[in-house]
Amino acid sequence: MRELKILAVVIFFTLLTYWGVEPFAHSQMHAHVEPVDYTYSDLSGLPKKGDAKKGAETIQMAGCTGCHSIESQGMPAPMDAVSASGSYGVNPPDLSSAGALYDEKFLANLIKNPAHALKVDHKFNESKPFPMPAFYGAGGDLDQEVADIVAYLKSIAPKEMEPKAVFEDACGRCHNMKYDNWTVLGEKPKFDDAVQEAEFNVKLAQYEANLKKYLGTTPPDLSMMIRSKGEEYLMNFIGDPQLLLHGTAMPRVGLTKEKAEEVVTYMEKVGDRKKDERNFLGPLILLYFILFSVVAYLWKKQIWREVH
Amino acid sequence: MAHFEKANSVGEWLDQRLAVNKLMKVMMTEYWIPKNINFLWAMGVVLMTMFTVLLISGIFLLMYYKPDTKLAFDSVNYTIMQEVYFGWLWRHMHAVAASVVFLVIYIHMFTAIYYGSYKRGREMIWISGMLLFVTFSAEAFSGYMLPWGQMSYWAAQVITNLFGGIPFIGDELVIWIRGNFYVADSTLTRFFMLHVLLLPLVIMGIIGLHFYSLRIPHVNNQEGEEIDFDAEAEKYKAGQKKESKVIPFWPVFLSKDLFVMGVFMIFYFYLVFYHYNFAMDPINFDPANPMKTPAHIYPEWYFLWSYEVLRGFFFDVGPIAAMDIGLAAFGIANVIFFLMPVLDRSPVVKPAHKRGPFFIWFWILVVDMIVLTIWGKLPPTGINAWIGFFATIVFLVSLLVALPAITKKEAERAGGAA
């Protein structure tokens, strides 16, 4: 009985210390933010219903394909990634899967006013314009044309995407993921010889230098981000980077909630690869020590019977 | 040369050459422990278990870790955590044990203070234990640096910088410790050496000393009772096991220890598998970046109380800079517990609840150290700075002034009663 009382005292003070050092201190150091709901409520809605066919024409007329590739529709990129990054700072995205990845309200606003939708207007102004020009219409009703383009992008978008593909399209042009062999230039290939490898590394270094010039900083490798930031933070950060890191160069990418979750899933898969192994082994080892304790207790009882 | 008979068993063969039977008696079956103890006395065995876990998991980590600033982070977070078979398990076991070992050390220390196990012939047990605490601290700190994460780097920066406050030789000392003008590759390699070679050797040596220091004064007990171990042991050996106040280490004492250890291991592996994050600061999963200071720099939880003493004095007093007072207080905090046998001036060895004012003093100290621990992590601004300041004052006054005063009174009363 007395020992249980002592144990209760030990546990109480241990938990008190734990509570103070972990949850309490964290609540004091990190301001609470409301979870990002991915509704993009600060952006205006899509007033018109779009027509995908018309959108296909508009996207050509508006000159989108002057910078963007749509590989799935047989429209290759006009420049290689390194040259494009030299011109724009970052390689413009391929639009094949944009309709699947991004919120349609976000896409419409992005086309009309990219810096505003991306929440990077603190970095760009008239003397330093955002690389993607705003779309002023191809002559008809602007809202209708935007709606058509969005409808077109949605119509060509793949129905299913692997979490890794979502990451590559949405994040992989700025962020490396070296623990999964991903570079901002794509999957790191197998090299036949040292010359090939050196050539690739030069290209990569050039791209990263362009990126740094454009953003002011090199975007971090995301391999360990799941462990340094955690799921909750990442969901909020992807949804609205400015909310958690005011003034950051990272744009709001405009993913739908579902796709953002897939990005986090992928990050967890890379940064915490052994999760399944851990969850499998955990119960077995705990069970072993529970049995160990029971046997030890019975043995102790037997031995101490003689001395008490 | 001694005469050797033909041995009939391996045991006999060994006994003739190494006196293993005698050794077993001295170390185990006739090493006497008071019967009147509770599970808090099992913390020694728990600590030994944790140290073994640290040693073995450390050896496995050592096979893949690279002590180079360019490779260290990835060797831990990729090679060990993702490529090596069960590397993640070794790493989590190592990191969690490193943290939990301090929890047990603190319980062990406060147990000794509560029951007065640091006095009347047991001073060396206490002092060698405190030496272990200090070397464990150095071991933990040097190990914390090795993954070369953000907090590793900045902790090294801050802690090595402290030595700069030492008069006259400070600046040179900092450079000497770092092996460079700033925390760099040379710093990492030497801390690696300290962590895997020198400090573990020292720790093992002091563990030996700590165990040996128990042999003559023997382990204290729940009532602080003075036991005639020889007489009681004779009773036990004569079969009066129930009447004897002592029990042999093996199997009686250890049978209880093993149960306590089993329960502790459930707790430990629960942490390893389901709550390892508490022992690993998330900031340390960002690679070290000398160009970018983390928003908050703080040590691991077990150093927070002394860290708070360091920064508790946040204002200059007359001509003395706040930093210097803090450093002096920090120095005191790190050696003051060594002086427990001297600061406690009463000869009374009894549990705290039978010592009146000492009991109150004990709980004030516990609560104050928890306050220091919590506020050691909080940003030292506004009201937090004042709470830290007062907790520091309470800490210093309770040990330097209150403890000698109340125990002197106690000694007078005890003397008067006799």
PDB file of C-alpha atoms in Angstrom, chain A residues 2-4 6-7 9-10 13-14 16-22 24-26 28-30 178-180 223-225 227-229 269-274 277-279 281-283 285-286 289-290 292-294 296-297 299-301 303-308, chain B residues 35 37-40 73-74 77-78 81-82 86 88-89 92 103 107 115 222-223 236 241-242 247 250-252 255-256 258-259 261-263 265-266 269-270 273-278 280 282 285-286 296 298 301 304 353 363 366 370 373-374 377-379:
ATOM      1  CA  ARG A   2       2.760   2.365   1.017  1.00  0.00           C
ATOM      2  CA  GLU A   3       4.688   1.601  -2.143  1.00  0.00           C
ATOM      3  CA  LEU A   4       1.664   2.436  -4.250  1.00  0.00           C
ATOM      4  CA  ILE A   6       5.071   6.478  -3.231  1.00  0.00           C
ATOM      5  CA  LEU A   7       4.543   5.411  -6.834  1.00  0.00           C
ATOM      6  CA  VAL A   9       3.762  10.671  -5.844  1.00  0.00           C
ATOM      7  CA  VAL A  10       6.552   9.819  -8.324  1.00  0.00           C
ATOM      8  CA  PHE A  13       5.596  14.860 -10.233  1.00  0.00           C
ATOM      9  CA  THR A  14       6.853  13.186 -13.407  1.00  0.00           C
ATOM     10  CA  LEU A  16       3.609  17.555 -13.865  1.00  0.00           C
ATOM     11  CA  THR A  17       7.135  18.134 -15.172  1.00  0.00           C
ATOM     12  CA  TYR A  18       6.251  16.543 -18.495  1.00  0.00           C
ATOM     13  CA  TRP A  19       3.155  18.670 -18.849  1.00  0.00           C
ATOM     14  CA  GLY A  20       5.116  21.847 -18.102  1.00  0.00           C
ATOM     15  CA  VAL A  21       8.003  21.087 -20.426  1.00  0.00           C
ATOM     16  CA  GLU A  22       5.991  19.744 -23.334  1.00  0.00           C
ATOM     17  CA  PHE A  24       2.465  23.939 -21.651  1.00  0.00           C
ATOM     18  CA  ALA A  25       5.784  25.334 -22.911  1.00  0.00           C
ATOM     19  CA  HIS A  26       4.787  24.663 -26.511  1.00  0.00           C
ATOM     20  CA  GLN A  28       3.443  29.476 -24.794  1.00  0.00           C
ATOM     21  CA  MET A  29       6.027  29.436 -27.566  1.00  0.00           C
ATOM     22  CA  HIS A  30       3.842  28.797 -30.574  1.00  0.00           C
ATOM     23  CA  LYS A 178      16.842  13.598 -51.284  1.00  0.00           C
ATOM     24  CA  TYR A 179      15.796  10.644 -49.133  1.00  0.00           C
ATOM     25  CA  ASP A 180      13.577   9.626 -52.043  1.00  0.00           C
ATOM     26  CA  SER A 223      12.941  14.684 -46.513  1.00  0.00           C
ATOM     27  CA  MET A 224      12.749  15.239 -42.756  1.00  0.00           C
ATOM     28  CA  MET A 225      10.075  17.927 -42.708  1.00  0.00           C
ATOM     29  CA  ARG A 227       9.497  15.063 -38.283  1.00  0.00           C
ATOM     30  CA  SER A 228      10.621  18.635 -37.804  1.00  0.00           C
ATOM     31  CA  LYS A 229       7.189  20.143 -38.370  1.00  0.00           C
ATOM     32  CA  LYS A 269       6.247   7.899 -46.233  1.00  0.00           C
ATOM     33  CA  VAL A 270       9.683   9.337 -46.985  1.00  0.00           C
ATOM     34  CA  GLY A 271      10.517  10.837 -43.594  1.00  0.00           C
ATOM     35  CA  ASP A 272       9.052   8.061 -41.465  1.00  0.00           C
ATOM     36  CA  ARG A 273       9.579   5.035 -43.682  1.00  0.00           C
ATOM     37  CA  LYS A 274       9.619   2.526 -40.859  1.00  0.00           C
ATOM     38  CA  GLU A 277       7.629  -1.827 -38.855  1.00  0.00           C
ATOM     39  CA  ARG A 278       7.457   0.229 -35.658  1.00  0.00           C
ATOM     40  CA  ASN A 279       3.746  -0.294 -35.217  1.00  0.00           C
ATOM     41  CA  LEU A 281       7.011  -4.503 -33.356  1.00  0.00           C
ATOM     42  CA  GLY A 282       5.703  -2.200 -30.608  1.00  0.00           C
ATOM     43  CA  PRO A 283       2.880  -4.387 -29.283  1.00  0.00           C
ATOM     44  CA  ILE A 285       7.812  -5.983 -27.236  1.00  0.00           C
ATOM     45  CA  LEU A 286       5.302  -4.473 -24.826  1.00  0.00           C
ATOM     46  CA  PHE A 289       7.663  -7.093 -20.913  1.00  0.00           C
ATOM     47  CA  ILE A 290       4.133  -7.430 -19.534  1.00  0.00           C
ATOM     48  CA  PHE A 292       8.127 -10.683 -17.981  1.00  0.00           C
ATOM     49  CA  SER A 293       6.714  -8.478 -15.198  1.00  0.00           C
ATOM     50  CA  VAL A 294       3.986 -10.973 -14.315  1.00  0.00           C
ATOM     51  CA  ALA A 296       8.916 -11.644 -12.130  1.00  0.00           C
ATOM     52  CA  TYR A 297       6.151 -10.665  -9.720  1.00  0.00           C
ATOM     53  CA  TRP A 299       8.785 -15.241  -8.541  1.00  0.00           C
ATOM     54  CA  LYS A 300       9.270 -12.356  -6.138  1.00  0.00           C
ATOM     55  CA  LYS A 301       6.153 -13.416  -4.183  1.00  0.00           C
ATOM     56  CA  ILE A 303      10.937 -15.876  -2.755  1.00  0.00           C
ATOM     57  CA  TRP A 304       9.758 -13.239  -0.314  1.00  0.00           C
ATOM     58  CA  ARG A 305       7.313 -15.628   1.346  1.00  0.00           C
ATOM     59  CA  GLU A 306      10.337 -17.019   3.177  1.00  0.00           C
ATOM     60  CA  VAL A 307      11.581 -13.689   4.486  1.00  0.00           C
ATOM     61  CA  HIS A 308       8.355 -11.976   5.526  1.00  0.00           C
TER      62      HIS A 308
ATOM     63  CA  LYS B  35      14.749  -5.854   4.129  1.00  0.00           C
ATOM     64  CA  ILE B  37      13.239  -0.865   1.623  1.00  0.00           C
ATOM     65  CA  ASN B  38      10.757   0.060  -1.083  1.00  0.00           C
ATOM     66  CA  PHE B  39      10.817   0.096  -4.872  1.00  0.00           C
ATOM     67  CA  LEU B  40      12.726   3.389  -4.924  1.00  0.00           C
ATOM     68  CA  PHE B  73      22.872  14.486 -40.269  1.00  0.00           C
ATOM     69  CA  ASP B  74      22.192  12.100 -43.149  1.00  0.00           C
ATOM     70  CA  ASN B  77      18.430  10.376 -40.363  1.00  0.00           C
ATOM     71  CA  TYR B  78      18.842   8.387 -43.544  1.00  0.00           C
ATOM     72  CA  MET B  81      16.829   5.526 -39.614  1.00  0.00           C
ATOM     73  CA  GLN B  82      15.946   4.213 -43.052  1.00  0.00           C
ATOM     74  CA  PHE B  86      16.173  -1.892 -37.318  1.00  0.00           C
ATOM     75  CA  TRP B  88      15.415   3.188 -36.250  1.00  0.00           C
ATOM     76  CA  LEU B  89      14.894   0.952 -33.237  1.00  0.00           C
ATOM     77  CA  HIS B  92      14.958   5.530 -30.727  1.00  0.00           C
ATOM     78  CA  LEU B 103      14.378  10.912 -14.938  1.00  0.00           C
ATOM     79  CA  ILE B 107      14.330   9.993  -8.712  1.00  0.00           C
ATOM     80  CA  TYR B 115      15.890   9.267   3.280  1.00  0.00           C
ATOM     81  CA  GLN B 222      13.291   3.222   4.785  1.00  0.00           C
ATOM     82  CA  GLU B 223      13.568   4.188   8.458  1.00  0.00           C
ATOM     83  CA  TYR B 236      19.675 -15.068   8.099  1.00  0.00           C
ATOM     84  CA  LYS B 241      14.986 -15.485   7.612  1.00  0.00           C
ATOM     85  CA  LYS B 242      11.824 -13.897   8.935  1.00  0.00           C
ATOM     86  CA  ILE B 247      18.298 -10.156   2.801  1.00  0.00           C
ATOM     87  CA  TRP B 250      20.662 -12.626  -4.892  1.00  0.00           C
ATOM     88  CA  PRO B 251      18.031 -13.934  -5.221  1.00  0.00           C
ATOM     89  CA  VAL B 252      15.881 -12.045  -2.715  1.00  0.00           C
ATOM     90  CA  SER B 255      13.711 -10.813  -7.473  1.00  0.00           C
ATOM     91  CA  LYS B 256      12.011  -7.580  -6.491  1.00  0.00           C
ATOM     92  CA  LEU B 258      13.534  -7.581 -11.700  1.00  0.00           C
ATOM     93  CA  PHE B 259       9.830  -6.971 -11.231  1.00  0.00           C
ATOM     94  CA  MET B 261      12.654  -3.335 -13.932  1.00  0.00           C
ATOM     95  CA  GLY B 262       9.980  -5.205 -15.927  1.00  0.00           C
ATOM     96  CA  VAL B 263       7.393  -2.547 -15.128  1.00  0.00           C
ATOM     97  CA  MET B 265      10.675  -1.496 -19.307  1.00  0.00           C
ATOM     98  CA  ILE B 266       6.959  -1.448 -20.225  1.00  0.00           C
ATOM     99  CA  PHE B 269       9.273   0.713 -24.603  1.00  0.00           C
ATOM    100  CA  TYR B 270       5.921   2.468 -24.644  1.00  0.00           C
ATOM    101  CA  PHE B 273       7.434   2.999 -29.886  1.00  0.00           C
ATOM    102  CA  TYR B 274       4.632   5.461 -29.282  1.00  0.00           C
ATOM    103  CA  HIS B 275       6.076   8.592 -27.761  1.00  0.00           C
ATOM    104  CA  TYR B 276       9.670   8.866 -28.910  1.00  0.00           C
ATOM    105  CA  ASN B 277       9.076  12.470 -29.983  1.00  0.00           C
ATOM    106  CA  PHE B 278       9.257  13.730 -26.435  1.00  0.00           C
ATOM    107  CA  MET B 280      13.736  14.321 -29.784  1.00  0.00           C
ATOM    108  CA  PRO B 282      11.636  18.535 -33.700  1.00  0.00           C
ATOM    109  CA  PHE B 285      15.326  17.346 -37.614  1.00  0.00           C
ATOM    110  CA  ASP B 286      16.327  20.501 -39.477  1.00  0.00           C
ATOM    111  CA  HIS B 296      13.904  29.512 -29.291  1.00  0.00           C
ATOM    112  CA  TYR B 298      16.735  25.635 -25.006  1.00  0.00           C
ATOM    113  CA  TRP B 301      14.461  18.904 -20.302  1.00  0.00           C
ATOM    114  CA  LEU B 304      16.440  23.120 -17.989  1.00  0.00           C
ATOM    115  CA  HIS B 353       8.550  12.967   7.015  1.00  0.00           C
ATOM    116  CA  TRP B 363       9.150  19.534  -1.004  1.00  0.00           C
ATOM    117  CA  VAL B 366      11.266  19.578  -5.487  1.00  0.00           C
ATOM    118  CA  ILE B 370      10.142  21.721 -11.350  1.00  0.00           C
ATOM    119  CA  THR B 373      12.608  23.234 -15.300  1.00  0.00           C
ATOM    120  CA  ILE B 374       9.390  24.501 -16.847  1.00  0.00           C
ATOM    121  CA  LYS B 377      12.055  26.345 -21.573  1.00  0.00           C
ATOM    122  CA  LEU B 378       9.738  29.356 -21.726  1.00  0.00           C
ATOM    123  CA  PRO B 379      10.945  32.544 -23.381  1.00  0.00           C
TER     124      PRO B 379
END
